[in-house]
Coordinates of C-alpha atoms and ligand atoms in Angstrom, one line a residue:
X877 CA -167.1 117.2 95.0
X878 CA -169.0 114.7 96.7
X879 CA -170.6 111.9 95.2
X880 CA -174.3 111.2 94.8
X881 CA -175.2 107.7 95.5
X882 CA -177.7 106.9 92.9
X883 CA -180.4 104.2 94.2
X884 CA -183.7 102.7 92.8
X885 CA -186.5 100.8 93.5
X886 CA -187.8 98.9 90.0
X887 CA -190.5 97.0 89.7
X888 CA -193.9 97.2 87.6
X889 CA -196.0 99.3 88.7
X890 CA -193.7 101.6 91.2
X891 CA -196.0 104.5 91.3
X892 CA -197.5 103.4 95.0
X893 CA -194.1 102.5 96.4
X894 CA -193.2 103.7 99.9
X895 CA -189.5 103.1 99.3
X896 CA -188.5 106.2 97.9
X897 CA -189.9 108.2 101.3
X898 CA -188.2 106.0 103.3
X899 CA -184.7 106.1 101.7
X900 CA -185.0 109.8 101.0
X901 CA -186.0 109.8 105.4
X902 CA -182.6 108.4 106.0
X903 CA -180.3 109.9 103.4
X904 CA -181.8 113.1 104.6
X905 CA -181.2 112.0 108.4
X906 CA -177.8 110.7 108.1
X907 CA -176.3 113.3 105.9
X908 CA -175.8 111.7 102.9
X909 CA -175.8 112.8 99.3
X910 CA -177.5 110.3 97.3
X911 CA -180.7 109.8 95.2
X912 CA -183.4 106.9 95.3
X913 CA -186.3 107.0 92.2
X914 CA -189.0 104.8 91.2
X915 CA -188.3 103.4 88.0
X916 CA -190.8 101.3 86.1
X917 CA -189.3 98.6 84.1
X918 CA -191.4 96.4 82.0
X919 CA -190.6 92.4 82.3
X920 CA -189.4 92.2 78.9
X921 CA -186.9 95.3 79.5
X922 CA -185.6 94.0 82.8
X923 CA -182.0 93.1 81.5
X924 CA -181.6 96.6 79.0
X925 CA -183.1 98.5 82.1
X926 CA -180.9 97.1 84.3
X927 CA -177.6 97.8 81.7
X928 CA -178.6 101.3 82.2
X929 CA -178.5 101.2 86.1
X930 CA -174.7 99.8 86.1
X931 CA -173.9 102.7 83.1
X932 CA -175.9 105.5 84.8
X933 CA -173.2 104.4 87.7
X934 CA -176.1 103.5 90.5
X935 CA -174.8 101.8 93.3
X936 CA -177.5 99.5 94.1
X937 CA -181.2 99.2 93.5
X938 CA -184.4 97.6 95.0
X939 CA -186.5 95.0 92.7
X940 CA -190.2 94.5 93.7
X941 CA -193.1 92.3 91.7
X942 CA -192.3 90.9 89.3
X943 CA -189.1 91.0 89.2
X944 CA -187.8 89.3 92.0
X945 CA -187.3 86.0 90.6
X946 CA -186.1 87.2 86.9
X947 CA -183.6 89.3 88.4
X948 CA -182.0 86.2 90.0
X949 CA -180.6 85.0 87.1
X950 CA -179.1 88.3 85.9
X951 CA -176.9 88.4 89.0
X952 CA -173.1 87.3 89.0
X953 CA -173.7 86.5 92.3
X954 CA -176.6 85.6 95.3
X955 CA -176.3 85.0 99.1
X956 CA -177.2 82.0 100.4
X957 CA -180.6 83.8 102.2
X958 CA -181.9 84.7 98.6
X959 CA -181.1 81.4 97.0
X960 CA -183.0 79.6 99.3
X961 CA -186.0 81.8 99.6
X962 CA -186.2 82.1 95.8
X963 CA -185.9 85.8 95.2
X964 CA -183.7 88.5 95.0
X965 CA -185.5 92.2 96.6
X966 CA -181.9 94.4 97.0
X967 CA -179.4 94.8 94.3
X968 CA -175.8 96.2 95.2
X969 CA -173.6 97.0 92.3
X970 CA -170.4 96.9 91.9
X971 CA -167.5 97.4 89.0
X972 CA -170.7 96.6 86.8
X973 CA -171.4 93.2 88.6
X974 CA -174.8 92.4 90.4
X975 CA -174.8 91.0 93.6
X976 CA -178.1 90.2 95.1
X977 CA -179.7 89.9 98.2
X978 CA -183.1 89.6 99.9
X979 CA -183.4 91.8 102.9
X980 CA -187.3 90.0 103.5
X981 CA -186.5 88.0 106.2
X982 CA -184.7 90.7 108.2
X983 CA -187.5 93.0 107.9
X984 CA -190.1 90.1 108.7
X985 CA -188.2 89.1 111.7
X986 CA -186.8 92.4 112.8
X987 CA -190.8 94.0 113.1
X988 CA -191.9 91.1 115.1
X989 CA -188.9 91.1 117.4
X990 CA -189.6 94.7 118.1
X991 CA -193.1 94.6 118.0
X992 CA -194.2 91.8 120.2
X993 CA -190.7 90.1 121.3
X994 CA -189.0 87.5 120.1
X995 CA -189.3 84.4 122.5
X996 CA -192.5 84.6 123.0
X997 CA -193.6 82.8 119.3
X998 CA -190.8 79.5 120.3
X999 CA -193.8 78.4 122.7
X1000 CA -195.7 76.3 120.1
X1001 CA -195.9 76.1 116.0
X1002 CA -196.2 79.0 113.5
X1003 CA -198.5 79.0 111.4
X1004 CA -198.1 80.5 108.3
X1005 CA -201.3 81.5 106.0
X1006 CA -200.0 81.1 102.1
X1007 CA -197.2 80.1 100.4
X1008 CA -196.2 82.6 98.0
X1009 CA -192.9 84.5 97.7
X1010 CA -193.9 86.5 100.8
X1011 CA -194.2 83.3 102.6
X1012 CA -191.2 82.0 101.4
X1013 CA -189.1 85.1 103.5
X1014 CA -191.6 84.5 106.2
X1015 CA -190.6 80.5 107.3
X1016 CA -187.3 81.3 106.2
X1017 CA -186.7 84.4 109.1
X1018 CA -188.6 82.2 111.7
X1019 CA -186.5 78.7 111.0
X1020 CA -183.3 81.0 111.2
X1021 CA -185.0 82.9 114.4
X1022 CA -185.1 79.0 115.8
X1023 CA -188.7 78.4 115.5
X1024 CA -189.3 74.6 116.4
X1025 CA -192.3 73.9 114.1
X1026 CA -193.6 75.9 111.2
X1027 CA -197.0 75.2 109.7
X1028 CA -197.5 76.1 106.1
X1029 CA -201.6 76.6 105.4
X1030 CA -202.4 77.1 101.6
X1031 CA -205.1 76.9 99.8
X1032 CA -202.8 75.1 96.8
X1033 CA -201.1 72.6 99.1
X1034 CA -198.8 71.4 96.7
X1035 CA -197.2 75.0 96.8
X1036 CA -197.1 74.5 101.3
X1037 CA -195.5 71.0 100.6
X1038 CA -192.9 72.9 98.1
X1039 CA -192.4 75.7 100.7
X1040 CA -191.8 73.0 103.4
X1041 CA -188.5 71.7 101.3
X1042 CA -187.0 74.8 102.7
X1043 CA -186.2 72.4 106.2
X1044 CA -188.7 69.3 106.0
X1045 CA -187.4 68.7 109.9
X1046 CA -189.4 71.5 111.1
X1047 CA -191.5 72.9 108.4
X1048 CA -195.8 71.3 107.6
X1049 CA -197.9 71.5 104.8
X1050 CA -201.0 71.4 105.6
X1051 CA -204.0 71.8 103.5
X1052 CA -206.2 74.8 103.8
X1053 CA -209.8 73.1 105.0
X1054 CA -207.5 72.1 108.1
X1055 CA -206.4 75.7 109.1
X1056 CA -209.1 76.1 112.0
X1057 CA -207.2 72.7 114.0
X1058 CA -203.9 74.0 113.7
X1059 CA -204.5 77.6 115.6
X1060 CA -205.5 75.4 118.6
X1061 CA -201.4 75.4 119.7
X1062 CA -200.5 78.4 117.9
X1063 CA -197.8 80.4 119.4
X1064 CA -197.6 82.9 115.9
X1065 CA -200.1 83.3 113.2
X1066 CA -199.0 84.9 110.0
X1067 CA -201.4 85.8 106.9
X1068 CA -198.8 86.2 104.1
X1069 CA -201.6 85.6 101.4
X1070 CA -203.1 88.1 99.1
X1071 CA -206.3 88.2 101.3
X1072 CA -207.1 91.3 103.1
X1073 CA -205.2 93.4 101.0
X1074 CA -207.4 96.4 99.8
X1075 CA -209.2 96.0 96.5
X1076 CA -208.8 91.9 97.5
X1077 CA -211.4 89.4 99.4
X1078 CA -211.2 89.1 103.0
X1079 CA -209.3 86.2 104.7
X1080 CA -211.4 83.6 105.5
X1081 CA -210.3 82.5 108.9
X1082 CA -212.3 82.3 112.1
X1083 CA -210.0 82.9 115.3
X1084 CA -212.3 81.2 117.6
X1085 CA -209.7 78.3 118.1
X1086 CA -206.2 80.7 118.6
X1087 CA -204.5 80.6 122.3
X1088 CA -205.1 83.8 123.6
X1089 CA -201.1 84.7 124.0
X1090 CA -200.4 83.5 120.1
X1091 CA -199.2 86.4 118.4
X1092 CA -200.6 87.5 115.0
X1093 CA -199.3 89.5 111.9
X1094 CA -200.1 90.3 108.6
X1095 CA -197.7 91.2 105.9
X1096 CA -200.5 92.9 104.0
X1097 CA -200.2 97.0 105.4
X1098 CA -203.0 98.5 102.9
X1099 CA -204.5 98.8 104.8
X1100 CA -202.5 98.6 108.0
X1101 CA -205.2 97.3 110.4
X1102 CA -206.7 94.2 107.9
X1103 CA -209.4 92.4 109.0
X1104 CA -207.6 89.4 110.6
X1105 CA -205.5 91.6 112.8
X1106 CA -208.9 93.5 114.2
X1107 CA -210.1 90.0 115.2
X1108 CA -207.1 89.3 116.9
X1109 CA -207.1 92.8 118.4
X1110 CA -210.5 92.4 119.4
X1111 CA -210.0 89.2 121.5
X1112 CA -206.8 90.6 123.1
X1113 CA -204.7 89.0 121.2
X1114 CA -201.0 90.4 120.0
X1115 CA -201.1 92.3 116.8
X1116 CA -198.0 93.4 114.5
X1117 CA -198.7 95.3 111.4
X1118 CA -197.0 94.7 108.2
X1119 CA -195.6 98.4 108.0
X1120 CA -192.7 97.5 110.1
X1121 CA -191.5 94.1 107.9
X1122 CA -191.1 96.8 105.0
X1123 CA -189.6 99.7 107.2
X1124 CA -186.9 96.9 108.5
X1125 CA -186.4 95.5 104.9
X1126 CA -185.5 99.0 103.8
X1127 CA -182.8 99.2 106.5
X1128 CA -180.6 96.4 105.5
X1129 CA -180.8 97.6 101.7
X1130 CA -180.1 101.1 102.6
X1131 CA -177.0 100.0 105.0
X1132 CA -175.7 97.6 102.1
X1133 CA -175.2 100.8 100.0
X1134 CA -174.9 103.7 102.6
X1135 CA -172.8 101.8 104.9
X1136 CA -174.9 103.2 108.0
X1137 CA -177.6 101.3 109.7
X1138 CA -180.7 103.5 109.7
X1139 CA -183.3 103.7 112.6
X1140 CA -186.7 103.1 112.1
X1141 CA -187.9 106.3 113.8
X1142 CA -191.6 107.8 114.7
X1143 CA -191.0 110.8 111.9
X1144 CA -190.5 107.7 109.6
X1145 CA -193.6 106.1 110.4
X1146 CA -195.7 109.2 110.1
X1147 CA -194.1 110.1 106.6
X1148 CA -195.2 106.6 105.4
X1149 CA -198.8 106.0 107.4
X1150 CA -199.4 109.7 106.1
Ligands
ATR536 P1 -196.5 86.7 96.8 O1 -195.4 86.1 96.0 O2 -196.6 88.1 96.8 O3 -196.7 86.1 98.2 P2 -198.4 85.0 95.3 O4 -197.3 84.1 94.8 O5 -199.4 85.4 94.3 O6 -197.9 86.3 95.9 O7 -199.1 84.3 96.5 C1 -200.3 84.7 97.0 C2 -200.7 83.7 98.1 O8 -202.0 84.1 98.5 C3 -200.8 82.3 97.7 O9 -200.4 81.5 98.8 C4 -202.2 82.1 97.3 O10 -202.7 80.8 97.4 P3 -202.5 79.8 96.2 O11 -201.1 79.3 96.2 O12 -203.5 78.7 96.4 O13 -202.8 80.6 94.9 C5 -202.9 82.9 98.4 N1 -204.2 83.4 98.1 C6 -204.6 84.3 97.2 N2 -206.0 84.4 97.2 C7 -206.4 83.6 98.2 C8 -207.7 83.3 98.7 N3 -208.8 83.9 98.2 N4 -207.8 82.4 99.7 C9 -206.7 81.8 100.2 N5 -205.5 82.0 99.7 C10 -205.3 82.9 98.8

């Protein structure tokens, strides 16, 4: 009899997650007998939630908000990528230990690469709007991708300046009132704040100032064309959703459990922009 590959996303809420269509995509495309749910775990049942996971015999799971950092400490063990960007977002479990990993910085780098190329942001600086956890995955992928300067904008500067301990050689705080000067060199612009989102304020940023070949992304995708990448679309500049950052995340979790590398195909797209 084969065996089903149980797999989760948890997280609190789940009910709007796009994982599940995703994984279910691929485990459809590739053959493979295997389950992925949305499970919705309270914070204060993370750990008894999780002991079900390992007894129900999952192989692996997905953590979103706000789990990603509490779920850190329950695992025996964390690659080096996770430790340093703080969080844990892909689970793989094995003989009832966690291992974790954040598959972030894949997918953040991975949808740029394919969306706009990858030399093309080593010109000049990255700048980076916020300084969350998103933002944490996002300087991490473009210091590993060899970026030479990376400009961290927030509007709580002592959060950019803790951000910036990632690699003080080429990482910059710099305080929020200042993020018109620093487009002027631009080579990437990056809004990884919660502004733009739907239901959220708008980003308040004026592109007047940004070269016309910098590149700019949004990891916000509800909805998928924010207001900053419409500006940047409307003066010609090079726009990458954020669809594709959680498409590619999805890839390296779902090979860590599946052993198979999944493409990020046009079906795929459709199932999750429908
Ligand atoms: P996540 O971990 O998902 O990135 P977060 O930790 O809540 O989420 O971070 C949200 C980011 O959006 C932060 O950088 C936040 O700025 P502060 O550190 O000053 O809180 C930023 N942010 C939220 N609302 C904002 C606004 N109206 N203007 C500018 N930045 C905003």
């Amino acid at each position: 009899m084969t065996r089903l590959v149980k797999t989760a996303l948890i997280g609190h809420p789940v009910s709007q997650s796009k994982s599940p269509l995703i994984h279910r995509h691929w485990m459809k495309k590739y053959g493979i007998a295997g389950s992925y749910e949305a499970i919705d775990i309270a914070p204060e049942n993370l750990q008894a939630g999780v002991q079900q996971l390992i007894e129900a015999g999952y192989a692996g799971f997905n953590v979103t908000v706000p789990h990603k950092q509490a779920i850190f400490d329950l695992c025996d063990e964390v690659e080096n990528a996770a430790k340093i960007i703080g969080a844990v977002n892909t689970v793989v479990l094995k003989n009832g230990r966690l291992h974790g990993y954040n598959t972030d910085a894949y997918g953040f780098i991975q949808n740029i690469k394919e969306n706009a190329g990858l030399p093309e942001f080593m010109r000049g600086p990255c700048v980076v709007l916020g300084a969350g956890g998103g933002a944490r995955a996002v300087v991490y992928a473009l210091a590993q991708a060899g970026a030479q300067e990376i400009i961290v904008v927030n509007r709580t500067l002592a959060r950019a300046q803790q951000i910036c301990e990632i690699d003080n050689q080429i990482m910059r705080p710099v305080e929020w009132d200042a993020r018109h000067d620093v487009l002027m060199t631009a080579s990437l612009l990056v809004n990884t704040t919660s502004s733009g989102m739907a239901g959220k304020d708008a980003l308040d940023i004026d592109l007047a100032l940004l070269p016309p070949e910098a590149i700019v992304s949004d990891i916000v995708y509800v909805p998928l064309m924010t207001d900053l990448l419409s500006a940047a679309k409307d003066r010609s500049n090079k726009t990458v959703t954020g669809i594709g950052m959680l498409l590619h995340q999805a890839r390296l979790a779902f090979e860590k459990w599946h052993g198979v590398l999944p493409d990020v195909d046009q079906d795929l797209e459709r199932i999750v922009l429908g």
